[in-house]
Short mmCIF file of C-alpha atoms and ligand atoms in Angstrom, two decimals:
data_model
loop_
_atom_site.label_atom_id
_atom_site.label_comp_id
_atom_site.label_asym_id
_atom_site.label_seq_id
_atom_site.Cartn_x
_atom_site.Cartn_y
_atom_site.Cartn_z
CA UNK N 251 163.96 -1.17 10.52
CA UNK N 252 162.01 -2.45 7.15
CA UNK N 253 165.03 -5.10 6.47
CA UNK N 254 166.30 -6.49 9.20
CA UNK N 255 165.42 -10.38 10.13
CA UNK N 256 164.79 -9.66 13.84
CA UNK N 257 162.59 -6.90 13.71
CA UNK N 258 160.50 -8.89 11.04
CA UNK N 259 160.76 -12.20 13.93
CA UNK N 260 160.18 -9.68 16.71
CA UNK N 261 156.68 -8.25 14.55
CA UNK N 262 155.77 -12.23 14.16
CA UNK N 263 156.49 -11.64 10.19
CA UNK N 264 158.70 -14.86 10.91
CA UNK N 265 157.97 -17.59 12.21
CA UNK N 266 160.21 -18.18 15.37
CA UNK N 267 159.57 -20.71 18.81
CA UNK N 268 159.17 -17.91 21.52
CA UNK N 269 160.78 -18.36 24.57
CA UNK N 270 160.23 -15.13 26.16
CA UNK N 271 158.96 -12.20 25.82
CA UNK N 272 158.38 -8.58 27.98
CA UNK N 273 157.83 -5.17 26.91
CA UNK N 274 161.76 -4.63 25.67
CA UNK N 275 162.72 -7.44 24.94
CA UNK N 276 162.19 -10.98 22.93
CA UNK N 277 163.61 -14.82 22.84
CA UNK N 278 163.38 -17.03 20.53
CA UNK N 279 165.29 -20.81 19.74
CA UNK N 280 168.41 -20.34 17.22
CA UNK N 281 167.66 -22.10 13.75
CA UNK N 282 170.24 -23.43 14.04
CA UNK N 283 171.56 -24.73 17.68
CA UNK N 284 174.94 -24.75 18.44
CA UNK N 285 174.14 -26.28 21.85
CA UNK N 286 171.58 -28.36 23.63
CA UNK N 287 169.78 -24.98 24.58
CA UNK N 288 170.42 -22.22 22.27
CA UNK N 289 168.34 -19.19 22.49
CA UNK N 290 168.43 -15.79 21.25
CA UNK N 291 166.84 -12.33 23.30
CA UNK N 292 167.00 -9.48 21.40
CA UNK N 293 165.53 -5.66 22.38
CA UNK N 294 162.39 -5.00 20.35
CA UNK N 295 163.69 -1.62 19.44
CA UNK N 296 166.08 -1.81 16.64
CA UNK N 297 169.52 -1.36 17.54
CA UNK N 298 172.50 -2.72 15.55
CA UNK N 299 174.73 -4.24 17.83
CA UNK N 300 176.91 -3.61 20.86
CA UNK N 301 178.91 -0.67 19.29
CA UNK N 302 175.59 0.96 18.74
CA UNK N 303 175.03 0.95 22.53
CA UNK N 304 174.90 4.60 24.56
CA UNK N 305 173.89 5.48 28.36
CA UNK N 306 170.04 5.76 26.66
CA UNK N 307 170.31 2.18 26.60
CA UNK N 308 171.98 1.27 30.09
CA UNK N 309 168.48 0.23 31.51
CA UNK N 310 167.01 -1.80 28.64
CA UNK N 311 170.56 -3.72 28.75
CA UNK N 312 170.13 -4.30 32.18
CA UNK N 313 166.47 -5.65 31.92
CA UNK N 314 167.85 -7.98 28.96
CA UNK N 315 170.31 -9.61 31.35
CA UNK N 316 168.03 -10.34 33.95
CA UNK N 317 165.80 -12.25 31.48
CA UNK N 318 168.98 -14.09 30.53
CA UNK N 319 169.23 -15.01 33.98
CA UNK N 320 165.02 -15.97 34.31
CA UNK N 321 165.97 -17.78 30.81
CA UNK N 322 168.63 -20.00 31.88
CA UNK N 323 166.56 -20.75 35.28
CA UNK N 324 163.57 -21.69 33.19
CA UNK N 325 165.72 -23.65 30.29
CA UNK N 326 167.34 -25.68 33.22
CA UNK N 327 170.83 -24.49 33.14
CA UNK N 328 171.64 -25.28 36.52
CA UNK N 329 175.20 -26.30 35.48
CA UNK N 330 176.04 -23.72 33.57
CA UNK N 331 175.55 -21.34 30.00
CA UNK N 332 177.62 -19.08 28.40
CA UNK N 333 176.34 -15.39 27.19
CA UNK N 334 177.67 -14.62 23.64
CA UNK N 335 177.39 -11.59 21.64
CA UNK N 336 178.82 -11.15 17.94
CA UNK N 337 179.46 -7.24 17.54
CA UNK N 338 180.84 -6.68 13.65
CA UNK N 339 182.44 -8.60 10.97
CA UNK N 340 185.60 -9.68 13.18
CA UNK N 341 183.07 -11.44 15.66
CA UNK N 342 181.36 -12.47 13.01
CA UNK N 343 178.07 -10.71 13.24
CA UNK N 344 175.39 -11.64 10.57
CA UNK N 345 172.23 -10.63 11.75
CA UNK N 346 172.60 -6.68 12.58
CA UNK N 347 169.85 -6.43 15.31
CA UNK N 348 171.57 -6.60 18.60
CA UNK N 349 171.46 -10.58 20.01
CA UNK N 350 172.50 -12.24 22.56
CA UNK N 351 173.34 -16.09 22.47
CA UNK N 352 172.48 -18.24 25.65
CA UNK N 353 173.86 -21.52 25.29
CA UNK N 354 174.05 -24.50 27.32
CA UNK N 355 172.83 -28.16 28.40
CA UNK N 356 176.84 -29.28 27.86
CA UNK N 357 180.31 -28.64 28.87
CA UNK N 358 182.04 -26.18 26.64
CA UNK N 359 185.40 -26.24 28.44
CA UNK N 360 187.11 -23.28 29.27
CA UNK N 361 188.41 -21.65 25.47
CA UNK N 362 186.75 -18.51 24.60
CA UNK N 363 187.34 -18.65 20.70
CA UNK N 364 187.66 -22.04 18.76
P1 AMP I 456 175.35 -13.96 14.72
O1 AMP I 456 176.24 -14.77 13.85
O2 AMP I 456 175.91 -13.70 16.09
O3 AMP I 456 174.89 -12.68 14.03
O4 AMP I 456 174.09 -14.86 15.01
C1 AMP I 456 172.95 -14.91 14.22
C2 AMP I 456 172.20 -16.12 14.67
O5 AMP I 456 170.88 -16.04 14.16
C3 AMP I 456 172.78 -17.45 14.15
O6 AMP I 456 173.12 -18.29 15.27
C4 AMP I 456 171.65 -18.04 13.31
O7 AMP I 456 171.55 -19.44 13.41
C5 AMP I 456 170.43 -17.34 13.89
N1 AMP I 456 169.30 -17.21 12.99
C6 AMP I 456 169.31 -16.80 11.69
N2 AMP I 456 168.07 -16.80 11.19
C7 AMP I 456 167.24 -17.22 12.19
C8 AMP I 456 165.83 -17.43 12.30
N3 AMP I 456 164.99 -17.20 11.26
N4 AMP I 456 165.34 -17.88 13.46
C9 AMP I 456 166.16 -18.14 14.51
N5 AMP I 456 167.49 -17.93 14.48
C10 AMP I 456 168.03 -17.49 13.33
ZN1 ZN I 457 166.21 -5.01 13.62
#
């Protein structure tokens, strides 16, 4: 997609601090961190957000969530992180490109929504 924020990070278009990267897939520190460690992995392809998702996806989700997992290791989340993502304007959403939030390096106590 021509517009969208991620697909211009994920090109290199914009500047972002690479975490990881594979073939599918791409992380990257948020601007703006709501948490000692606060990363972002996105798919390369463009997809909107989790209500975009369909069975053509299943293994690229997969592969995602096993970075998430090499992420945390490698970010030094022993203790803990918590896997957010924002689908739509109830949740939030402002980026449309499919994200998903890793945060962690503190306690966040149990509550799901603030
Ligand atoms: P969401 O509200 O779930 O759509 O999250 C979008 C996230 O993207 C927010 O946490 C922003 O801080 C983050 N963000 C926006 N622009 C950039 C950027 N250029 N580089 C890194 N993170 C960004
Ligand atoms: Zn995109």
């Amino acid at each position: 997609m021509t517009d969208c924020l991620f697909c211009k990070i994920v090109a290199g278009e914009i500047p972002s601090t690479k975490v990881f990267e594979d073939e599918v897939s791409y992380a990257f520190r948020d601007i703006n961190p709501q948490a000692p460690v606060h990363v972002l992995i996105v798919p390369k392809e463009h997809i909107a957000s989790c209500a975009e998702l369909t069975e053509a996806n299943e293994a690229l989700v997969g592969k995602i969530f096993t970075n998430i997992a090499k992420i945390a290791k490698a970010e030094g989340l022993d203790k803990g992180f918590r896997v957010i993502s924002n689908s739509g304007d109830d949740a939030g959403q402002t980026v449309h490109h499919l994200h998903y939030h890793i945060l962690g390096g503190k306690s966040m106590g149990e509550g799901l929504v603030p």
